Coordinates of C-alpha atoms in Angstrom, one line a residue:
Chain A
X1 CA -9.5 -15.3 34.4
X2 CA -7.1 -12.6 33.4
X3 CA -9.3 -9.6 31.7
X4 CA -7.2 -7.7 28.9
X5 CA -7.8 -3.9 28.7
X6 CA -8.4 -2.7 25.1
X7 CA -8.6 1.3 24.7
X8 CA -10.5 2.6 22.1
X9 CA -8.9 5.8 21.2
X10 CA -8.9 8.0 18.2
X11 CA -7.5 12.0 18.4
X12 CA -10.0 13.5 16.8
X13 CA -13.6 14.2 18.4
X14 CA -16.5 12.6 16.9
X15 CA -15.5 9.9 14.9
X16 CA -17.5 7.1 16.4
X17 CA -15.6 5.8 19.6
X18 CA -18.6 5.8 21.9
X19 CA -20.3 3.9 19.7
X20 CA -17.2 2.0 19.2
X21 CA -16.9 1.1 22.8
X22 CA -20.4 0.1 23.0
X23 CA -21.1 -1.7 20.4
X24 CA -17.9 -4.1 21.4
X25 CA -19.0 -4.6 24.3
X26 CA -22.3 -5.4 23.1
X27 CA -21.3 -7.8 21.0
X28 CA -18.3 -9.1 23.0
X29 CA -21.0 -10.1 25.9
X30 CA -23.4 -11.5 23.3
X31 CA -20.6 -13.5 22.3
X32 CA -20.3 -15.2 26.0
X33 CA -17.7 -12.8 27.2
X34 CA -18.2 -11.0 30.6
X35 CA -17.3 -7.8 30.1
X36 CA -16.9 -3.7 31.6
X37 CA -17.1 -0.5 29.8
X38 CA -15.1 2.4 31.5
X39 CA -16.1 5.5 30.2
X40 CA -12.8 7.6 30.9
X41 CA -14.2 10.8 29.5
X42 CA -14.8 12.9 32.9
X43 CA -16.3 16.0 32.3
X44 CA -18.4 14.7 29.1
X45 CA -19.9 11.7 29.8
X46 CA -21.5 9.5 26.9
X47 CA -20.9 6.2 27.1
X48 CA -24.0 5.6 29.2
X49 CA -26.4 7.2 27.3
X50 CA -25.8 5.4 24.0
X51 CA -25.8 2.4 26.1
X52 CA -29.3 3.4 28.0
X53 CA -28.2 3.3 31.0
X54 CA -28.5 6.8 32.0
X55 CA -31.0 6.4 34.6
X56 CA -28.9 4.1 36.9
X57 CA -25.6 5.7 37.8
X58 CA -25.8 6.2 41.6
X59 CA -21.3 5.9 41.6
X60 CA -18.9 7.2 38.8
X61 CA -15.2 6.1 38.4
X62 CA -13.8 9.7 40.2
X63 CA -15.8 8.3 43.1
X64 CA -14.2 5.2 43.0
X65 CA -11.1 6.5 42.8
X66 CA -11.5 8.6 45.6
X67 CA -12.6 6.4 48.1
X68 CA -16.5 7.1 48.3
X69 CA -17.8 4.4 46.8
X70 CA -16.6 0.8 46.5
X71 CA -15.5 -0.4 42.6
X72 CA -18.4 -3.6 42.9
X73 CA -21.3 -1.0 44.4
X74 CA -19.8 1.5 41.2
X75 CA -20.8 -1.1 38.4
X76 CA -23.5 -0.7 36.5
X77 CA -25.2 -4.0 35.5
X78 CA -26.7 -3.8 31.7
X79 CA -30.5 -4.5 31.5
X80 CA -30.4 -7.3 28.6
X81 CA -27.0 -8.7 29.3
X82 CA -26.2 -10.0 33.2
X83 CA -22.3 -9.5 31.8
X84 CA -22.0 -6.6 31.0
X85 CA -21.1 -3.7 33.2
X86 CA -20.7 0.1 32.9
X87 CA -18.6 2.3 34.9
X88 CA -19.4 5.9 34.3
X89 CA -17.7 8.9 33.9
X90 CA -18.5 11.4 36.7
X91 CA -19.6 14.5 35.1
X92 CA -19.1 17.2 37.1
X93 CA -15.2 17.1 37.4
X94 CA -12.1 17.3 34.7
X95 CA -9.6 14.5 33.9
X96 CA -7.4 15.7 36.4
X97 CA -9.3 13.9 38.8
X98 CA -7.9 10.9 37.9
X99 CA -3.9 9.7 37.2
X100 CA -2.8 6.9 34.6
X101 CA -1.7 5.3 37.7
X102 CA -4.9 5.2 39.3
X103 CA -6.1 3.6 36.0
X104 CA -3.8 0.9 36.2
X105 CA -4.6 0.1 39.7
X106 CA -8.6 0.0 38.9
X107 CA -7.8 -2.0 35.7
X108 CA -5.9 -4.2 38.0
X109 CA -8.7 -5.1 40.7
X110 CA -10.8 -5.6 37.3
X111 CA -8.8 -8.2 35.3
X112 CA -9.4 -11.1 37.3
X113 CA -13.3 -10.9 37.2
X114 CA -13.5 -9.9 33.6
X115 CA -12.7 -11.3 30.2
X116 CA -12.4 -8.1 28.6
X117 CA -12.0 -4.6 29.6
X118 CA -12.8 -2.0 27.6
X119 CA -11.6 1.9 27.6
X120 CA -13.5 4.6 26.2
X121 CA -10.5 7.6 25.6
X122 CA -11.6 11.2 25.3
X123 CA -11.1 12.6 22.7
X124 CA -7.3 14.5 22.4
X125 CA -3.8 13.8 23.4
X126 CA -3.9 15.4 26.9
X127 CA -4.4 14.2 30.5
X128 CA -7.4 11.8 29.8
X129 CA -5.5 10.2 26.7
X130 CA -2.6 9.2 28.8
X131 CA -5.3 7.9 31.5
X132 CA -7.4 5.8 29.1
X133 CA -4.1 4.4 28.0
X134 CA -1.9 3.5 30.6
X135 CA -3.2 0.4 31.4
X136 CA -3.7 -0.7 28.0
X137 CA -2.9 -4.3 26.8
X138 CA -4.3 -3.4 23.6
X139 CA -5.2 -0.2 21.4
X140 CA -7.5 0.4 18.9
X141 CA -7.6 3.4 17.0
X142 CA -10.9 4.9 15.4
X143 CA -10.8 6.8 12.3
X144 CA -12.7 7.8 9.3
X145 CA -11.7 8.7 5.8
X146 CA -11.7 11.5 5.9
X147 CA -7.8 14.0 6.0
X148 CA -8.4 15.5 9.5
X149 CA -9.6 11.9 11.4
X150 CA -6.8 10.2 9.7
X151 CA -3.9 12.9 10.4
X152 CA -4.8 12.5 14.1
X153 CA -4.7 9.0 14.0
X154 CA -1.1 9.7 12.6
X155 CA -0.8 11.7 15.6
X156 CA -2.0 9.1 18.2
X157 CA -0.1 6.4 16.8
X158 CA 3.1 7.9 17.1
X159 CA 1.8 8.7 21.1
X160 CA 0.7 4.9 21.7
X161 CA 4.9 4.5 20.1
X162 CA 6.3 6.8 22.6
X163 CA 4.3 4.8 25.5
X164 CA 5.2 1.7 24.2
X165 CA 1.8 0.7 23.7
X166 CA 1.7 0.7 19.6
X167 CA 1.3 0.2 17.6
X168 CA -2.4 -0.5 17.9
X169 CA -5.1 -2.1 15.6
X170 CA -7.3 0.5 13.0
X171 CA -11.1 0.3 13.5
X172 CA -12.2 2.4 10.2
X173 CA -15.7 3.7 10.8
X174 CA -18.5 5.4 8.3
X175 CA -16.8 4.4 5.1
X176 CA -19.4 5.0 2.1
X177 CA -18.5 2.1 -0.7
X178 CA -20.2 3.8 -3.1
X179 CA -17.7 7.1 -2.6
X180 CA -14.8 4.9 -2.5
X181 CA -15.8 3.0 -5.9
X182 CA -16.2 6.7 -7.6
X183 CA -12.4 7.2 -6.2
X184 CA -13.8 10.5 -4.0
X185 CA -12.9 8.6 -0.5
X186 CA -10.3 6.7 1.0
X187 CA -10.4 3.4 0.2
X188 CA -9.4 0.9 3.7
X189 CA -5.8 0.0 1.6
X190 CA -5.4 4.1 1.3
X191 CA -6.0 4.7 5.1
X192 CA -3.4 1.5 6.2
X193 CA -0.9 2.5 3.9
X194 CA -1.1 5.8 5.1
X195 CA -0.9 4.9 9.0
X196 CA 1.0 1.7 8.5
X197 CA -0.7 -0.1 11.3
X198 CA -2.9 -3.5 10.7
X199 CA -6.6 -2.8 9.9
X200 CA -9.0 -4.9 13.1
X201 CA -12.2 -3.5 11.1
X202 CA -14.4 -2.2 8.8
X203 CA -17.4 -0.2 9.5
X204 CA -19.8 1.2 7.2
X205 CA -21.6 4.3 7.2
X206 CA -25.4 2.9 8.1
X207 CA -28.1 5.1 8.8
X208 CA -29.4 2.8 11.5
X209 CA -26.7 4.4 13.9
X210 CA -28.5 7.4 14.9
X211 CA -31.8 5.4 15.9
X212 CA -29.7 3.2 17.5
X213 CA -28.2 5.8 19.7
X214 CA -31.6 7.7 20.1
X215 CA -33.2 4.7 21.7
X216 CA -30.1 3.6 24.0
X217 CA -30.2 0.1 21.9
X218 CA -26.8 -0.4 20.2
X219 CA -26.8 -1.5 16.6
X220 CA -25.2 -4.7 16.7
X221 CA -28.4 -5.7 18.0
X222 CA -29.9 -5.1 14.6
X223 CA -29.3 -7.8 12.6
X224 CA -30.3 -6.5 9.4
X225 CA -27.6 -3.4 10.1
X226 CA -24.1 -3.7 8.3
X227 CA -22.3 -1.6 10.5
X228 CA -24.4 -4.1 13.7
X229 CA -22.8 -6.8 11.7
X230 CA -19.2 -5.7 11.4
X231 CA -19.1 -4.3 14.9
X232 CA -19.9 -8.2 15.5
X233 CA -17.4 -9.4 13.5
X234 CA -14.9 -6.8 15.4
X235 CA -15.8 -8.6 18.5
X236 CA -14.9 -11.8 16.9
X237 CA -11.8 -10.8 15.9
X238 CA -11.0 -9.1 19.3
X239 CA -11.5 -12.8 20.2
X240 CA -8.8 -13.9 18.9
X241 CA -10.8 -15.4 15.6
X242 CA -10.4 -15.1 12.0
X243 CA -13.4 -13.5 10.7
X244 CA -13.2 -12.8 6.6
X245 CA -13.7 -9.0 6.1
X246 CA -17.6 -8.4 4.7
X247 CA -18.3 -7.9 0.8
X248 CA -18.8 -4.2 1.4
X249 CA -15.4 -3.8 3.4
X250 CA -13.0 -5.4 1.0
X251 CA -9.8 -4.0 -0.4
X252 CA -9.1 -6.5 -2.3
X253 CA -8.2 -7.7 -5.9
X254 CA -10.5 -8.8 -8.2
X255 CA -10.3 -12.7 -8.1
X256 CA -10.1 -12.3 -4.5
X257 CA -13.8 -10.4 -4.9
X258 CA -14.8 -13.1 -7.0
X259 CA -13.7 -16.0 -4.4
X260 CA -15.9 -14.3 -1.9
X261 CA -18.7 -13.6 -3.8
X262 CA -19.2 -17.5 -4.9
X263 CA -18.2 -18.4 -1.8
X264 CA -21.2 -16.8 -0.5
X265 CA -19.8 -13.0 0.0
X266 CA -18.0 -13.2 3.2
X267 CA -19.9 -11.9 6.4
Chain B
X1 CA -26.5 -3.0 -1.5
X2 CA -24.1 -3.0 -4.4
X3 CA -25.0 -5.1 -7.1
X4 CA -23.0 -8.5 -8.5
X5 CA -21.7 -6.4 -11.4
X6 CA -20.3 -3.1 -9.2
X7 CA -18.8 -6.0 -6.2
X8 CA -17.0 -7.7 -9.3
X9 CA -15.3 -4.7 -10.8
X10 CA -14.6 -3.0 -7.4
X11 CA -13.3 0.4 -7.2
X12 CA -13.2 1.8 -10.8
X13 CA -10.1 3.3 -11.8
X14 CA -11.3 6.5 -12.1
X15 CA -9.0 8.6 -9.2
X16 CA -11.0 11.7 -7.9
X17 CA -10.3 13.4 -4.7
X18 CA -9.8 10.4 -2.7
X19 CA -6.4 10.3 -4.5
X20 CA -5.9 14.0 -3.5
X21 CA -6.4 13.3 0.2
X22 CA -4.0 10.1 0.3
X23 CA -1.3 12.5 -1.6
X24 CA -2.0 15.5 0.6
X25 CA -1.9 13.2 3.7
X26 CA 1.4 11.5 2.4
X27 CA 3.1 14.7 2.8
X28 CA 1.9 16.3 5.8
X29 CA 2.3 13.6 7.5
X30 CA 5.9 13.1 6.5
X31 CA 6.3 16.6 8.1
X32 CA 4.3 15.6 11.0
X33 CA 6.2 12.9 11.8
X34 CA 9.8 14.3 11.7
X35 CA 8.6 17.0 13.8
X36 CA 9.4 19.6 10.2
X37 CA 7.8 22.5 10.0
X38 CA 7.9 24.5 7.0
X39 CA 9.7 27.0 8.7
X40 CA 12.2 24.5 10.0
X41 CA 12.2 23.0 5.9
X42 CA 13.0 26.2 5.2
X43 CA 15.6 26.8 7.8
X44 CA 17.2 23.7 7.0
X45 CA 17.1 24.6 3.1
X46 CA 18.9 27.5 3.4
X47 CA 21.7 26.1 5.5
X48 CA 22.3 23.5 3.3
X49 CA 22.3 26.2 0.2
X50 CA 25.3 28.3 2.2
X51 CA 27.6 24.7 2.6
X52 CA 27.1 24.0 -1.4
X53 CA 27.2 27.4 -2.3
X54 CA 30.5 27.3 -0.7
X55 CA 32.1 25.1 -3.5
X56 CA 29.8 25.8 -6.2
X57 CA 27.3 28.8 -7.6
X58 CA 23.7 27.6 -7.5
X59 CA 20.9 28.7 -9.3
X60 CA 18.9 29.4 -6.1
X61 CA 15.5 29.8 -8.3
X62 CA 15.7 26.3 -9.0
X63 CA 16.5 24.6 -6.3
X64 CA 14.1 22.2 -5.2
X65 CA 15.1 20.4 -1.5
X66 CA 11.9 18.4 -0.2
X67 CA 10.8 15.4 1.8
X68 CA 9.7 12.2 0.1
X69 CA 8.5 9.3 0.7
X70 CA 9.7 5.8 -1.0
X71 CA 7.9 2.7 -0.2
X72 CA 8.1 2.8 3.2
X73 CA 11.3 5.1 4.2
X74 CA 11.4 8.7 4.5
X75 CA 14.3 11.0 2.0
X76 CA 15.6 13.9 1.7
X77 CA 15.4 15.0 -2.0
X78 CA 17.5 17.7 -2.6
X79 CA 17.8 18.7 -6.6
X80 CA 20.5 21.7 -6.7
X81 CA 21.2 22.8 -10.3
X82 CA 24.6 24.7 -10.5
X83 CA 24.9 27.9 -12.9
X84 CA 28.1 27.1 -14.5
X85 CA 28.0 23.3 -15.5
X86 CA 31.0 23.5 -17.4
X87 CA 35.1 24.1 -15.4
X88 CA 35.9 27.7 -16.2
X89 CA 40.0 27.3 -16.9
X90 CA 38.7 24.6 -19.3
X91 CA 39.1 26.9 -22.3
X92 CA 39.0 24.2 -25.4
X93 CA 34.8 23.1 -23.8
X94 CA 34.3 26.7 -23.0
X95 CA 35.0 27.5 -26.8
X96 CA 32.7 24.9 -27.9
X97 CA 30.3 26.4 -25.4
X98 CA 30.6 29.8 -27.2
X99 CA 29.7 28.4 -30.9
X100 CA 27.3 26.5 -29.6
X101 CA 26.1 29.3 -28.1
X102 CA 26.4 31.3 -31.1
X103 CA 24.4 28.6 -33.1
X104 CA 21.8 28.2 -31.1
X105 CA 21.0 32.1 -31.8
X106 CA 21.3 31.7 -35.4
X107 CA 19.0 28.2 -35.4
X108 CA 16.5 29.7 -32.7
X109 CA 13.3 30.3 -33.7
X110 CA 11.6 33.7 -34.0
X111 CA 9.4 34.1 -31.1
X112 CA 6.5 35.3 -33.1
X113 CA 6.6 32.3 -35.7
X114 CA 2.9 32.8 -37.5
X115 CA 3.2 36.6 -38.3
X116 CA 6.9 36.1 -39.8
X117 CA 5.5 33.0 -41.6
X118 CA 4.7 35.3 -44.7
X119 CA 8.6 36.7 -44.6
X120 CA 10.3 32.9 -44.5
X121 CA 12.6 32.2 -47.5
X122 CA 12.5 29.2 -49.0
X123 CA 16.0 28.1 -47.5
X124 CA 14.4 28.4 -44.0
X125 CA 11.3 26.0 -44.9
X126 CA 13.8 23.8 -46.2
X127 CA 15.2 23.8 -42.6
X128 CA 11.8 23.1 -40.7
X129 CA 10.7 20.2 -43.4
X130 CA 14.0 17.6 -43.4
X131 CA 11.8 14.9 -44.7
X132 CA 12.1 16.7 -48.1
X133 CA 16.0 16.5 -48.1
X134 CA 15.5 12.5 -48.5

């Protein structure tokens, strides 16, 4: 097989791409898909403790690049899902440790075991941006609705441009329906107009999230969650399927809200 | 959960701050994006200015030169009133400019209408109420 390597960037800090990257994979592996989760933040590693997998990183991916450990030995397997792996972030160095180009070559060795490789991008438009995105087939950008998020996005679109690696898809996290009926958030058709790039998902806000990170379980595991379910419908999409947007996430006009909800309000 | 009724209608039209953000995004990101600072605006602004100002006197107080954007292309929206409209060696338009000038003192309306009300002639509220002329 020949593995494609999706970043999941965003600019700004704190937005949700951790739990982006997790949850994907998560779901992607659920969905049949053998997958690996870099974590590409040195210096502030994350991805394994929302993942709870802290307990088991012997290698992290400076060692691999540096020779000390071998890429296979580096893996982490998950607990629940025999296809999914984890490659850490080493913690006690700085993205300087690493080049784009030694990204590339890792991805490389990577693509023909895996179906999908998946990036998780510091946050910021330095050093570790350009090595989470170098060997990118695909990017997806994280944002919420909120001015800052969504002016960085701006930002890191018109980066992924100069790359040539744009324009990338939009993952819109913690939007609160309720705020965006009341007209005091930006709706999803506000945010794409804005950035101009094709909308890959919808995520609403869900209390559930923080549980879900305390106990290392990601929510798309939760099948009663909404923001479990449209992380699953991401997934799907990733996939290459057409999955309708869920009753919560639409943008739409009102017959079109009307179709879905007798049709059985979308999913 | 929303309920049938709120999923049917959507997003009402009321527009609160979420409008505010799109707006305020709409233009700092048009800034953003060609790299123009408001120092550079400014810059730019004032050049422009000195090549019109060349051929024409501007009145620099209202001069309005600002980025927009229309549906999905970036302008340039410069709005440049002049001082004189009309050709100075013109002298027959500058005449009429003169009596209209001179009318539009005599017709212009005392600043403090409601205290002179008491002082109006009868000729004058003829003036203000044309529907009685019909």
């Amino acid at each position: 097989m020949t593995g494609k390597v999706v970043t999941i960037t965003s600019g700004k800090g704190g937005v949700g791409k951790t739990t982006t990257t997790a949850n994907l994979g998560v779901a992607l592996a659920r969905l049949g898909q053998k997958v690996v989760l870099i974590d590409a933040d040195i210096g502030l590693r994350n991805l394994d403790i929302v993942l709870g997998l802290e307990n088991r990183i012997v290698y992290d991916l400076v060692d691999v690049v540096e020779g000390r450990a071998k890429l296979r030995t580096a893996l982490i397997k998950h607990k629940s899902f025999p296809d999914l792996y984890l490659l850490p972030a080493a913690q006690t160095r700085d993205k300087t440790a690493v080049s784009p180009q030694d990204m590339i070559q890792l991805c490389n060795q990577l693509r023909p075991e895996f179906d999908f490789i998946l990036i998780d991008c510091p946050a910021g438009i330095e050093r570790g941006f350009r090595n989470a995105v170098a060997p990118a087939d695909e990017v997806l950008i994280v944002t919420n609705p909120e001015v800052s998020a969504v002016r960085d996005a701006d930002r890191i679109i018109g980066l992924l441009e100069a790359e040539r690696k744009g324009p990338g898809r939009l993952v819109l996290n913690r939007i609160k329906p309720d705020m965006v009926r009341k007209g005091e958030m930006l709706a999803p058709d506000d945010v794409t107009d804005i950035l101009g790039i094709k909308i890959l998902g919808i995520v609403p806000e869900d209390e559930n999230v923080v549980p879900s990170s305390n106990s290392g379980i990601p929510i798309t595991l939760n099948d009663n969650s909404r923001a479990g379910k449209a992380f699953h419908n991401i997934a799907r999409r990733l996939m290459g399927e057409r999955v309708p947007f869920m009753s919560l996430e639409e943008s739409g006009g009102f017959f079109k809200r009307l179709g879905r909800i007798f049709s059985g309000g979308g999913g | 959960m929303s309920s049938f009724w709120e999923r049917l209608l959507g997003r009402s039209n009321l527009r609160g701050t979420g409008q505010q953000a799109k707006d305020r995004l709409q233009f700092v990101l048009l800034h953003d994006r060609l790299n123009m600072s408001p120092e550079r605006m400014e810059a730019m602004k004032q050049e422009i200015l000195a090549v019109i100002s060349k051929y024409v006197s501007v009145d620099e107080q209202k001069v309005d030169i600002a980025l927009q954007r229309r549906d999905s292309a970036s302008l340039l929206i410069a709005e440049v009133p002049f001082l004189t409209t009309i050709h100075k060696d013109d002298d027959e338009v500058d005449e009429n400019r003169e009596q209209q000038q001179a009318e539009d003192e005599v017709e212009a309306p005392p600043p403090t209408k409601k205290s002179r009300r008491k002082k109006a002639s009868p000729a004058e509220d003829a003036n203000e109420m044309p529907e009685d002329d019909a």
